[in-house]
Amino acid sequence: MTQALDTQTAIAVIGAGAMGSGIAQVAAQAGHKVYLHDQREGAAEAGRAGVAKQLQRRVDKGKLEQQTFDAIVGRIHPVSALSEIADSGLVIEAIVEDLEIKRTLLADLEELCNEETILATNTSSISVTALGAKLRHPERLVGMHFFNPAPLMALVEVVKGLATDNAVAEIVHATATNWGKKPVFATSTPGFIVNRVARPFYAESLRLLQEGAADPATLDAILREAGNFRMGPFELTDLIGHDVNYAVTNSVFNSYYQDTRFLPSLIQKELVEAGRLGRKSGQGFYRYTEDSERPEPGTEPACQSDDTRLIVEGETGPAAQLVERFREAGLEIVERDGPGQLRFGEAVLALTDGRMATERARLEGTPNLTLFDLAFDFGKATRLAVSVADQATDKARADACALLQKAGISVSVIEDRPGLVVMRTVAMLANEAADAELHGVATKEDIDLAMKAGLNYPEGPLSWSDRLGNGRVFQVLTNIQNSYGEDRYRPALLLRKNHHADKGFYA
Ligand code: NAI
């Protein structure tokens, strides 16, 4: 087994900004002596002071002992000359995101440090291969990509460039584990794992907004309350900053030779051009002034229905738990054969399969069709998105809403768009994850772990896809692709293959 660097090994962090200071804190907490250097005068001292301020809060709350605080802060040594870090066993650079400036620094470090010293870069978008190309020993350069804020976020992507020595990557991986992190391996490809696989989380909601499916507050609420994502995409990008999020999307889009799967959003471009960058500028999708209130999500008012009988026609797949909730709500459940749909009053309800309700209503001869969205856990979801076929009667629409409300579910009726919100988002996340696996970016386990540890997703996209049943995501994407006629929604090859083998990613 590969040995992690022991705590006798000094660590150097170059760049004492938001990331560098956080990384210095992580290494010092793990027991290492840490050199912190920044070319800007006073920045390294300020970085250490920032760490002390953070930790002081924990001392004040009684969560950290004064002695431990003193030890951690005492291990961080701001140094003004780069030469002072020469005896470090690992140097992590977290300076400005610029290829040439980083290359110059890495070349200086190579001159300065001994041959065993591992050089690591915290870059989030520059190729590790390109950063190593001018080094005499590119095999000792590896990506060590932390997430913001580094002391809190568990994920570290250990990124291998073309020349990176596997043994070096293993040491960094083992060291990150010792530091209390959850490291994953990734090859140096645009966006690595997280910044690539997460693109659809933003892109699909932005597109649904562009297509008038619903407003941001409603879409955010659906992804939180049905999808179990900690934040919806609009509140999250307001927090990240639209300039930053839009730049990452553009960078991934251009790096993949403008594959339309990564197409940036004109709506987000507008926000950036207007200076509505999110929380930091006081306005993004939402307003952040003192007197501003977050708009309420679109929610159907109470719908009336005196019906007490629910007919379940065939297997409802992932929505089986929903039927249990109706049973618990006191409805009489009648089961019979059928295509997997529910009948209540005039309404016919079915889980979205990626087609529009209006299209499916005509093809299946069920004009009163209401489609409901995916939920992370149908047994617990507090909200569901639905779309109603154009052909449906008002009574059928009201019956569909009344049924869901009987189970205590808030109903958000959105415009009839393919795949609704959670299903479409999860299908596209799984699609991207499947492609990343196929292209050797990372293993399926590491991709799933990265999305959970790096972004707090409730489940990894590939394991989520498996849970929906063999072939479901493939079918949903095929239908969405047919609806739009766009290459963007083409199902990844592994989804197609798994579908035909009637298996999932894990079993
Ligand atoms: P920042 O702007 O807060 O800090 C960068 C620091 O590097 C500044 O203090 C600057 O004075 C210093 N610096 C610039 N050139 C230098 C040089 N040649 N030698 C020594 N110090 C130098 O930036 P931030 O956000 O901390 O990002 C740093 C790196 O981490 C970038 O590569 C970025 O892409 C990456 N990153 C950023 C994340 C974020 O959320 N901010 C997340 C993960 C990675």
Short mmCIF file of C-alpha atoms in Angstrom, two decimals, residues 26-467:
data_model
loop_
_atom_site.label_atom_id
_atom_site.label_comp_id
_atom_site.label_asym_id
_atom_site.label_seq_id
_atom_site.Cartn_x
_atom_site.Cartn_y
_atom_site.Cartn_z
CA VAL A 26 -6.28 21.56 6.33
CA ALA A 27 -2.61 20.53 6.28
CA ALA A 28 -1.86 22.24 9.61
CA GLN A 29 -4.88 20.59 11.23
CA ALA A 30 -3.50 17.24 10.09
CA GLY A 31 -0.26 18.01 11.97
CA HIS A 32 2.10 19.24 9.26
CA LYS A 33 4.36 22.25 9.40
CA VAL A 34 3.03 24.48 6.63
CA TYR A 35 4.83 27.23 4.77
CA LEU A 36 2.46 29.78 3.30
CA HIS A 37 3.78 32.05 0.61
CA ASP A 38 2.19 34.75 -1.52
CA GLN A 39 3.89 37.23 -3.81
CA ARG A 40 1.63 39.99 -2.51
CA GLU A 41 3.18 41.57 0.57
CA GLY A 42 1.31 40.79 3.77
CA ALA A 43 -1.01 38.28 2.01
CA ALA A 44 0.48 35.20 3.69
CA GLU A 45 0.16 36.81 7.15
CA ALA A 46 -3.40 37.81 6.28
CA GLY A 47 -4.06 34.25 5.16
CA ARG A 48 -2.90 32.88 8.50
CA ALA A 49 -4.91 35.53 10.35
CA GLY A 50 -7.97 34.44 8.34
CA VAL A 51 -7.45 30.84 9.39
CA ALA A 52 -7.04 31.95 13.03
CA LYS A 53 -10.27 33.93 12.81
CA GLN A 54 -12.17 30.92 11.47
CA LEU A 55 -10.78 28.63 14.14
CA GLN A 56 -11.37 31.20 16.91
CA ARG A 57 -15.10 30.89 16.27
CA ARG A 58 -14.87 27.21 17.05
CA VAL A 59 -12.89 27.96 20.24
CA ASP A 60 -15.59 30.46 21.27
CA LYS A 61 -18.28 27.85 20.72
CA GLY A 62 -16.34 25.35 22.82
CA LYS A 63 -15.77 23.10 19.81
CA LEU A 64 -11.99 23.50 19.75
CA GLU A 65 -9.56 23.63 22.64
CA GLN A 66 -7.33 26.68 22.98
CA GLN A 67 -4.29 24.42 23.02
CA THR A 68 -5.24 22.79 19.72
CA PHE A 69 -5.97 26.19 18.25
CA ASP A 70 -2.50 27.42 19.25
CA ALA A 71 -0.88 24.31 17.79
CA ILE A 72 -2.67 24.57 14.43
CA VAL A 73 -2.07 28.29 13.96
CA GLY A 74 1.52 27.86 15.21
CA ARG A 75 2.20 25.33 12.46
CA ILE A 76 1.42 27.83 9.70
CA HIS A 77 4.51 29.83 8.78
CA PRO A 78 4.07 32.77 6.44
CA VAL A 79 7.25 33.13 4.40
CA SER A 80 8.15 36.09 2.24
CA ALA A 81 10.81 34.45 0.06
CA LEU A 82 9.97 31.43 -2.05
CA SER A 83 13.42 29.97 -1.25
CA GLU A 84 12.31 29.41 2.36
CA ILE A 85 10.08 26.50 1.35
CA ALA A 86 12.94 24.43 -0.11
CA ASP A 87 12.73 21.55 2.39
CA SER A 88 9.02 20.84 1.71
CA GLY A 89 7.95 17.34 0.71
CA LEU A 90 4.81 18.58 -1.03
CA VAL A 91 4.19 21.99 -2.57
CA ILE A 92 0.61 22.90 -3.47
CA GLU A 93 0.18 25.92 -5.68
CA ALA A 94 -3.07 27.87 -5.41
CA ILE A 95 -2.08 31.03 -7.27
CA VAL A 96 -3.92 32.88 -10.01
CA GLU A 97 -5.60 30.68 -12.66
CA ASP A 98 -3.18 31.46 -15.52
CA LEU A 99 -1.22 28.86 -17.48
CA GLU A 100 1.95 30.90 -18.02
CA ILE A 101 2.15 32.29 -14.49
CA LYS A 102 1.62 28.83 -13.02
CA ARG A 103 4.23 27.33 -15.39
CA THR A 104 6.79 29.92 -14.32
CA LEU A 105 6.15 29.22 -10.66
CA LEU A 106 6.36 25.45 -11.15
CA ALA A 107 9.67 25.80 -13.01
CA ASP A 108 11.04 27.90 -10.13
CA LEU A 109 9.86 25.30 -7.65
CA GLU A 110 11.55 22.54 -9.60
CA GLU A 111 14.85 24.42 -9.33
CA LEU A 112 14.38 25.14 -5.68
CA CYS A 113 13.14 21.88 -4.19
CA ASN A 114 14.84 18.54 -4.03
CA GLU A 115 14.03 15.77 -6.49
CA GLU A 116 11.63 13.94 -4.20
CA THR A 117 9.39 16.94 -3.64
CA ILE A 118 5.91 16.44 -5.06
CA LEU A 119 4.50 19.42 -6.91
CA ALA A 120 0.73 19.78 -6.84
CA THR A 121 -1.61 22.24 -8.49
CA ASN A 122 -5.03 23.27 -7.24
CA THR A 123 -6.08 24.44 -10.71
CA SER A 124 -9.75 23.93 -11.48
CA SER A 125 -9.60 24.37 -15.24
CA ILE A 126 -6.06 24.23 -16.61
CA SER A 127 -4.71 20.95 -18.00
CA VAL A 128 -2.25 19.31 -15.61
CA THR A 129 -0.55 17.90 -18.71
CA ALA A 130 -0.04 21.41 -20.08
CA LEU A 131 1.23 22.69 -16.72
CA GLY A 132 3.80 19.91 -16.61
CA ALA A 133 4.94 20.14 -20.22
CA LYS A 134 7.85 22.51 -19.57
CA LEU A 135 9.10 20.81 -16.41
CA ARG A 136 12.22 18.71 -16.39
CA HIS A 137 10.35 16.15 -14.30
CA PRO A 138 6.66 16.39 -15.19
CA GLU A 139 6.12 12.98 -13.57
CA ARG A 140 6.15 14.60 -10.13
CA LEU A 141 3.41 17.11 -10.93
CA VAL A 142 -0.14 16.14 -9.98
CA GLY A 143 -3.45 17.96 -9.62
CA MET A 144 -4.75 18.29 -6.07
CA HIS A 145 -8.08 19.98 -6.62
CA PHE A 146 -9.79 21.10 -3.43
CA PHE A 147 -13.27 22.56 -3.25
CA ASN A 148 -14.29 25.82 -1.67
CA PRO A 149 -14.19 26.18 1.33
CA ALA A 150 -11.32 23.70 1.54
CA PRO A 151 -11.56 23.02 5.29
CA LEU A 152 -15.24 22.05 4.96
CA MET A 153 -15.55 20.33 1.60
CA ALA A 154 -14.50 16.68 1.71
CA LEU A 155 -13.67 16.13 -1.94
CA VAL A 156 -10.18 16.30 -3.42
CA GLU A 157 -9.76 15.40 -7.10
CA VAL A 158 -6.30 13.90 -7.57
CA VAL A 159 -5.67 14.69 -11.21
CA LYS A 160 -3.18 12.78 -13.33
CA GLY A 161 -1.60 14.49 -16.30
CA LEU A 162 -0.18 12.49 -19.18
CA ALA A 163 3.26 12.33 -17.54
CA THR A 164 2.20 12.08 -13.89
CA ASP A 165 3.80 9.13 -12.11
CA ASN A 166 1.08 6.87 -10.69
CA ALA A 167 3.09 6.49 -7.49
CA VAL A 168 3.03 10.27 -7.00
CA ALA A 169 -0.75 10.35 -7.48
CA GLU A 170 -1.12 7.49 -4.99
CA ILE A 171 0.91 9.31 -2.35
CA VAL A 172 -1.18 12.45 -2.74
CA HIS A 173 -4.38 10.38 -2.61
CA ALA A 174 -3.25 8.62 0.60
CA THR A 175 -2.15 11.93 2.12
CA ALA A 176 -5.51 13.54 1.36
CA THR A 177 -7.22 10.61 3.10
CA ASN A 178 -5.04 11.20 6.16
CA TRP A 179 -6.12 14.82 6.09
CA GLY A 180 -9.71 13.68 6.53
CA LYS A 181 -10.64 14.20 2.87
CA LYS A 182 -12.40 11.97 0.37
CA PRO A 183 -10.01 11.85 -2.59
CA VAL A 184 -10.83 10.50 -6.04
CA PHE A 185 -8.60 9.94 -9.06
CA ALA A 186 -9.31 11.77 -12.31
CA THR A 187 -7.41 12.07 -15.55
CA SER A 188 -6.58 15.55 -16.76
CA THR A 189 -9.57 16.32 -18.96
CA PRO A 190 -11.60 19.55 -19.11
CA GLY A 191 -13.55 20.08 -15.88
CA PHE A 192 -12.05 16.89 -14.39
CA ILE A 193 -15.02 15.10 -12.78
CA VAL A 194 -17.17 17.54 -10.86
CA ASN A 195 -17.01 20.64 -13.04
CA ARG A 196 -17.88 18.51 -16.03
CA VAL A 197 -20.53 16.12 -14.69
CA ALA A 198 -22.35 18.94 -12.83
CA ARG A 199 -22.94 21.07 -15.94
CA PRO A 200 -26.45 19.66 -16.62
CA PHE A 201 -27.59 20.58 -13.12
CA TYR A 202 -27.37 24.23 -14.13
CA ALA A 203 -27.92 23.84 -17.87
CA GLU A 204 -31.22 21.96 -17.82
CA SER A 205 -32.88 24.36 -15.39
CA LEU A 206 -31.58 27.36 -17.30
CA ARG A 207 -33.05 25.85 -20.42
CA LEU A 208 -36.38 25.09 -18.74
CA LEU A 209 -36.45 28.72 -17.61
CA GLN A 210 -35.66 29.89 -21.14
CA GLU A 211 -38.52 27.74 -22.44
CA GLY A 212 -40.95 29.23 -19.94
CA ALA A 213 -41.51 25.97 -18.08
CA ALA A 214 -41.58 27.70 -14.68
CA ASP A 215 -39.93 30.55 -12.78
CA PRO A 216 -36.63 30.19 -10.84
CA ALA A 217 -38.29 29.93 -7.41
CA THR A 218 -40.50 27.07 -8.61
CA LEU A 219 -37.68 25.19 -10.32
CA ASP A 220 -35.43 25.62 -7.26
CA ALA A 221 -38.18 24.33 -4.97
CA ILE A 222 -38.78 21.29 -7.19
CA LEU A 223 -35.10 20.32 -7.22
CA ARG A 224 -34.85 20.79 -3.44
CA GLU A 225 -38.12 19.27 -2.30
CA ALA A 226 -38.51 16.49 -4.87
CA GLY A 227 -34.88 16.05 -5.97
CA ASN A 228 -33.33 16.33 -2.48
CA PHE A 229 -30.61 18.62 -3.80
CA ARG A 230 -29.46 20.92 -1.02
CA MET A 231 -29.94 24.02 -3.18
CA GLY A 232 -31.70 24.62 -6.45
CA PRO A 233 -29.63 25.71 -9.47
CA PHE A 234 -30.73 29.35 -9.41
CA GLU A 235 -30.03 30.00 -5.74
CA LEU A 236 -26.79 28.04 -6.08
CA THR A 237 -25.49 29.98 -9.08
CA ASP A 238 -26.50 33.21 -7.30
CA LEU A 239 -24.21 32.03 -4.48
CA ILE A 240 -21.34 30.89 -6.72
CA GLY A 241 -21.53 34.08 -8.80
CA HIS A 242 -22.80 34.08 -12.38
CA ASP A 243 -19.48 35.38 -13.70
CA VAL A 244 -17.71 32.36 -12.21
CA ASN A 245 -20.34 29.77 -13.14
CA TYR A 246 -20.74 31.12 -16.67
CA ALA A 247 -16.95 31.17 -17.15
CA VAL A 248 -16.67 27.52 -16.08
CA THR A 249 -19.48 26.53 -18.46
CA ASN A 250 -17.81 28.40 -21.32
CA SER A 251 -14.46 26.87 -20.56
CA VAL A 252 -15.87 23.31 -20.54
CA PHE A 253 -17.98 24.03 -23.65
CA ASN A 254 -14.99 25.31 -25.63
CA SER A 255 -12.63 22.65 -24.32
CA TYR A 256 -14.98 19.96 -25.63
CA TYR A 257 -14.99 21.61 -29.06
CA GLN A 258 -18.41 23.15 -28.48
CA ASP A 259 -20.32 19.98 -27.84
CA THR A 260 -23.91 21.21 -27.45
CA ARG A 261 -24.29 19.18 -24.27
CA PHE A 262 -22.32 21.96 -22.58
CA LEU A 263 -23.99 24.89 -24.39
CA PRO A 264 -23.90 28.02 -22.21
CA SER A 265 -27.15 29.84 -21.46
CA LEU A 266 -28.12 33.19 -22.97
CA ILE A 267 -30.08 33.97 -19.82
CA GLN A 268 -26.97 33.61 -17.69
CA LYS A 269 -24.95 35.64 -20.20
CA GLU A 270 -27.50 38.45 -19.84
CA LEU A 271 -27.13 38.39 -16.07
CA VAL A 272 -23.35 38.63 -16.36
CA GLU A 273 -23.60 41.48 -18.86
CA ALA A 274 -26.02 43.32 -16.59
CA GLY A 275 -23.67 42.91 -13.63
CA ARG A 276 -26.27 40.83 -11.82
CA LEU A 277 -23.69 38.42 -10.51
CA GLY A 278 -25.73 37.03 -7.64
CA ARG A 279 -25.38 37.52 -3.90
CA LYS A 280 -22.10 39.39 -4.17
CA SER A 281 -23.62 42.12 -6.36
CA GLY A 282 -26.95 42.22 -4.55
CA GLN A 283 -28.93 40.71 -7.41
CA GLY A 284 -28.89 37.64 -9.60
CA PHE A 285 -32.00 35.58 -10.22
CA TYR A 286 -33.11 36.84 -6.81
CA ARG A 287 -32.60 40.14 -4.99
CA TYR A 288 -30.41 40.30 -1.93
CA THR A 289 -31.23 43.70 -0.50
CA GLU A 290 -32.42 43.89 3.08
CA ASP A 291 -36.06 44.48 2.26
CA SER A 292 -36.27 41.90 -0.54
CA GLU A 293 -38.16 38.68 -0.05
CA ARG A 294 -37.59 35.42 -1.91
CA PRO A 295 -40.54 34.79 -4.25
CA GLU A 296 -42.72 31.83 -3.36
CA PRO A 297 -42.65 28.78 -5.64
CA GLY A 298 -45.68 28.22 -7.83
CA THR A 299 -47.97 25.88 -5.89
CA GLU A 300 -51.50 24.78 -6.77
CA PRO A 301 -54.19 25.90 -4.35
CA ALA A 302 -56.21 23.15 -2.65
CA CYS A 303 -58.06 21.09 -5.28
CA GLN A 304 -61.32 19.39 -4.40
CA SER A 305 -62.24 15.80 -5.15
CA ASP A 306 -64.65 13.50 -3.35
CA ASP A 307 -63.27 10.39 -5.03
CA THR A 308 -61.88 7.77 -2.70
CA ARG A 309 -60.78 5.12 -5.16
CA LEU A 310 -57.42 4.97 -6.90
CA ILE A 311 -56.94 2.51 -9.72
CA VAL A 312 -53.34 1.41 -10.19
CA GLU A 313 -52.82 -0.04 -13.66
CA GLY A 314 -49.61 -2.07 -13.85
CA GLU A 315 -46.17 -1.49 -12.36
CA THR A 316 -45.39 2.07 -11.30
CA GLY A 317 -41.61 1.45 -11.04
CA PRO A 318 -39.80 4.06 -8.94
CA ALA A 319 -43.16 5.60 -7.97
CA ALA A 320 -44.37 2.52 -6.06
CA GLN A 321 -43.77 4.34 -2.77
CA LEU A 322 -46.14 7.05 -3.91
CA VAL A 323 -48.96 4.52 -4.18
CA GLU A 324 -48.23 3.50 -0.57
CA ARG A 325 -48.70 7.10 0.51
CA PHE A 326 -52.11 7.17 -1.16
CA ARG A 327 -53.01 3.98 0.69
CA GLU A 328 -51.90 5.53 3.97
CA ALA A 329 -53.98 8.62 3.14
CA GLY A 330 -57.03 6.36 3.23
CA LEU A 331 -57.71 5.83 -0.46
CA GLU A 332 -59.07 2.52 -1.64
CA ILE A 333 -56.45 1.02 -3.99
CA VAL A 334 -57.61 -1.18 -6.85
CA GLU A 335 -54.82 -2.89 -8.76
CA ARG A 336 -55.13 -4.21 -12.29
CA ASP A 337 -53.01 -4.78 -15.37
CA GLY A 338 -51.94 -1.83 -17.43
CA PRO A 339 -49.06 0.29 -18.72
CA GLY A 340 -48.06 1.69 -15.31
CA GLN A 341 -50.47 4.53 -14.65
CA LEU A 342 -52.90 5.77 -12.02
CA ARG A 343 -56.58 6.63 -12.53
CA PHE A 344 -58.29 8.96 -10.12
CA GLY A 345 -61.59 10.60 -11.02
CA GLU A 346 -61.15 11.83 -14.56
CA ALA A 347 -57.38 11.99 -14.28
CA VAL A 348 -54.78 9.59 -15.62
CA LEU A 349 -51.35 10.03 -14.03
CA ALA A 350 -48.00 8.56 -15.04
CA LEU A 351 -44.32 9.09 -14.30
CA THR A 352 -42.61 11.07 -17.05
CA ASP A 353 -40.74 8.98 -19.62
CA GLY A 354 -39.19 11.97 -21.37
CA ARG A 355 -42.08 12.69 -23.74
CA MET A 356 -44.42 15.65 -23.36
CA ALA A 357 -47.79 14.94 -21.74
CA THR A 358 -49.58 16.30 -24.81
CA GLU A 359 -47.71 13.98 -27.16
CA ARG A 360 -48.14 10.94 -24.98
CA ALA A 361 -51.84 11.68 -24.39
CA ARG A 362 -52.50 11.53 -28.13
CA LEU A 363 -50.31 8.50 -28.81
CA GLU A 364 -51.71 6.49 -25.90
CA GLY A 365 -55.31 7.66 -26.26
CA THR A 366 -55.41 9.13 -22.74
CA PRO A 367 -56.39 12.77 -23.27
CA ASN A 368 -56.69 13.43 -19.53
CA LEU A 369 -53.04 12.64 -18.90
CA THR A 370 -50.98 14.36 -16.21
CA LEU A 371 -47.31 13.45 -15.99
CA PHE A 372 -45.50 13.67 -12.69
CA ASP A 373 -41.82 14.22 -12.15
CA LEU A 374 -39.21 12.01 -10.52
CA ALA A 375 -38.58 12.31 -6.79
CA PHE A 376 -35.42 11.22 -4.99
CA ASP A 377 -37.67 9.41 -2.51
CA PHE A 378 -41.35 9.13 -3.45
CA GLY A 379 -42.06 8.00 0.10
CA LYS A 380 -41.00 11.38 1.52
CA ALA A 381 -41.11 14.05 -1.21
CA THR A 382 -42.98 17.17 -0.11
CA ARG A 383 -43.40 18.59 -3.62
CA LEU A 384 -43.81 17.21 -7.12
CA ALA A 385 -43.79 18.90 -10.49
CA VAL A 386 -46.50 17.87 -12.92
CA SER A 387 -47.40 18.76 -16.49
CA VAL A 388 -50.86 18.40 -17.92
CA ALA A 389 -51.71 17.41 -21.51
CA ASP A 390 -53.25 20.20 -23.57
CA GLN A 391 -56.20 17.89 -24.29
CA ALA A 392 -57.05 17.32 -20.61
CA THR A 393 -60.27 18.66 -19.10
CA ASP A 394 -60.17 21.09 -16.19
CA LYS A 395 -61.75 18.41 -14.04
CA ALA A 396 -58.96 15.94 -14.90
CA ARG A 397 -56.32 18.53 -14.02
CA ALA A 398 -58.01 19.25 -10.70
CA ASP A 399 -58.38 15.54 -9.93
CA ALA A 400 -54.68 14.92 -10.56
CA CYS A 401 -53.73 17.76 -8.20
CA ALA A 402 -56.23 16.64 -5.58
CA LEU A 403 -54.80 13.13 -5.61
CA LEU A 404 -51.23 14.29 -4.93
CA GLN A 405 -52.41 16.75 -2.31
CA LYS A 406 -54.16 13.92 -0.45
CA ALA A 407 -50.68 12.47 0.19
CA GLY A 408 -49.53 15.83 1.59
CA ILE A 409 -47.61 16.78 -1.55
CA SER A 410 -47.39 20.37 -2.80
CA VAL A 411 -48.04 20.41 -6.53
CA SER A 412 -46.16 22.65 -8.95
CA VAL A 413 -47.81 22.60 -12.36
CA ILE A 414 -45.21 23.49 -14.97
CA GLU A 415 -45.57 23.97 -18.72
CA ASP A 416 -45.53 20.74 -20.70
CA ARG A 417 -41.82 20.18 -21.46
CA PRO A 418 -40.03 16.85 -22.08
CA GLY A 419 -38.78 15.05 -18.98
CA LEU A 420 -40.05 17.64 -16.49
CA VAL A 421 -37.42 18.87 -14.03
CA VAL A 422 -35.88 16.29 -11.67
CA MET A 423 -36.09 13.42 -14.18
CA ARG A 424 -34.52 15.50 -16.91
CA THR A 425 -31.77 16.79 -14.64
CA VAL A 426 -30.91 13.39 -13.18
CA ALA A 427 -30.99 11.73 -16.61
CA MET A 428 -28.57 14.30 -18.02
CA LEU A 429 -26.28 14.07 -14.96
CA ALA A 430 -26.19 10.29 -15.39
CA ASN A 431 -25.55 10.76 -19.10
CA GLU A 432 -22.55 12.97 -18.46
CA ALA A 433 -21.28 10.64 -15.73
CA ALA A 434 -21.61 7.64 -18.07
CA ASP A 435 -19.63 9.45 -20.76
CA ALA A 436 -16.94 10.44 -18.25
CA GLU A 437 -16.61 6.79 -17.25
CA LEU A 438 -16.47 5.63 -20.87
CA HIS A 439 -13.75 8.16 -21.64
CA GLY A 440 -11.63 6.99 -18.72
CA VAL A 441 -11.92 10.21 -16.71
CA ALA A 442 -12.58 8.24 -13.53
CA THR A 443 -14.13 5.03 -12.24
CA LYS A 444 -17.89 4.92 -11.68
CA GLU A 445 -17.33 4.70 -7.92
CA ASP A 446 -15.11 7.79 -7.94
CA ILE A 447 -17.54 9.72 -10.15
CA ASP A 448 -20.44 9.01 -7.79
CA LEU A 449 -18.33 9.79 -4.73
CA ALA A 450 -17.09 13.05 -6.28
CA MET A 451 -20.61 14.32 -6.95
CA LYS A 452 -21.67 13.57 -3.39
CA ALA A 453 -18.55 14.79 -1.58
CA GLY A 454 -17.89 17.78 -3.86
CA LEU A 455 -21.41 19.09 -4.33
CA ASN A 456 -23.49 17.39 -1.65
CA TYR A 457 -25.66 15.60 -4.21
CA PRO A 458 -28.08 13.25 -2.45
CA GLU A 459 -26.79 10.31 -4.53
CA GLY A 460 -24.20 9.68 -7.21
CA PRO A 461 -25.76 9.95 -10.71
CA LEU A 462 -24.79 6.43 -11.79
CA SER A 463 -26.10 4.75 -8.66
CA TRP A 464 -29.25 6.92 -8.97
CA SER A 465 -29.66 5.81 -12.57
CA ASP A 466 -29.41 2.16 -11.46
CA ARG A 467 -32.03 2.73 -8.77
#
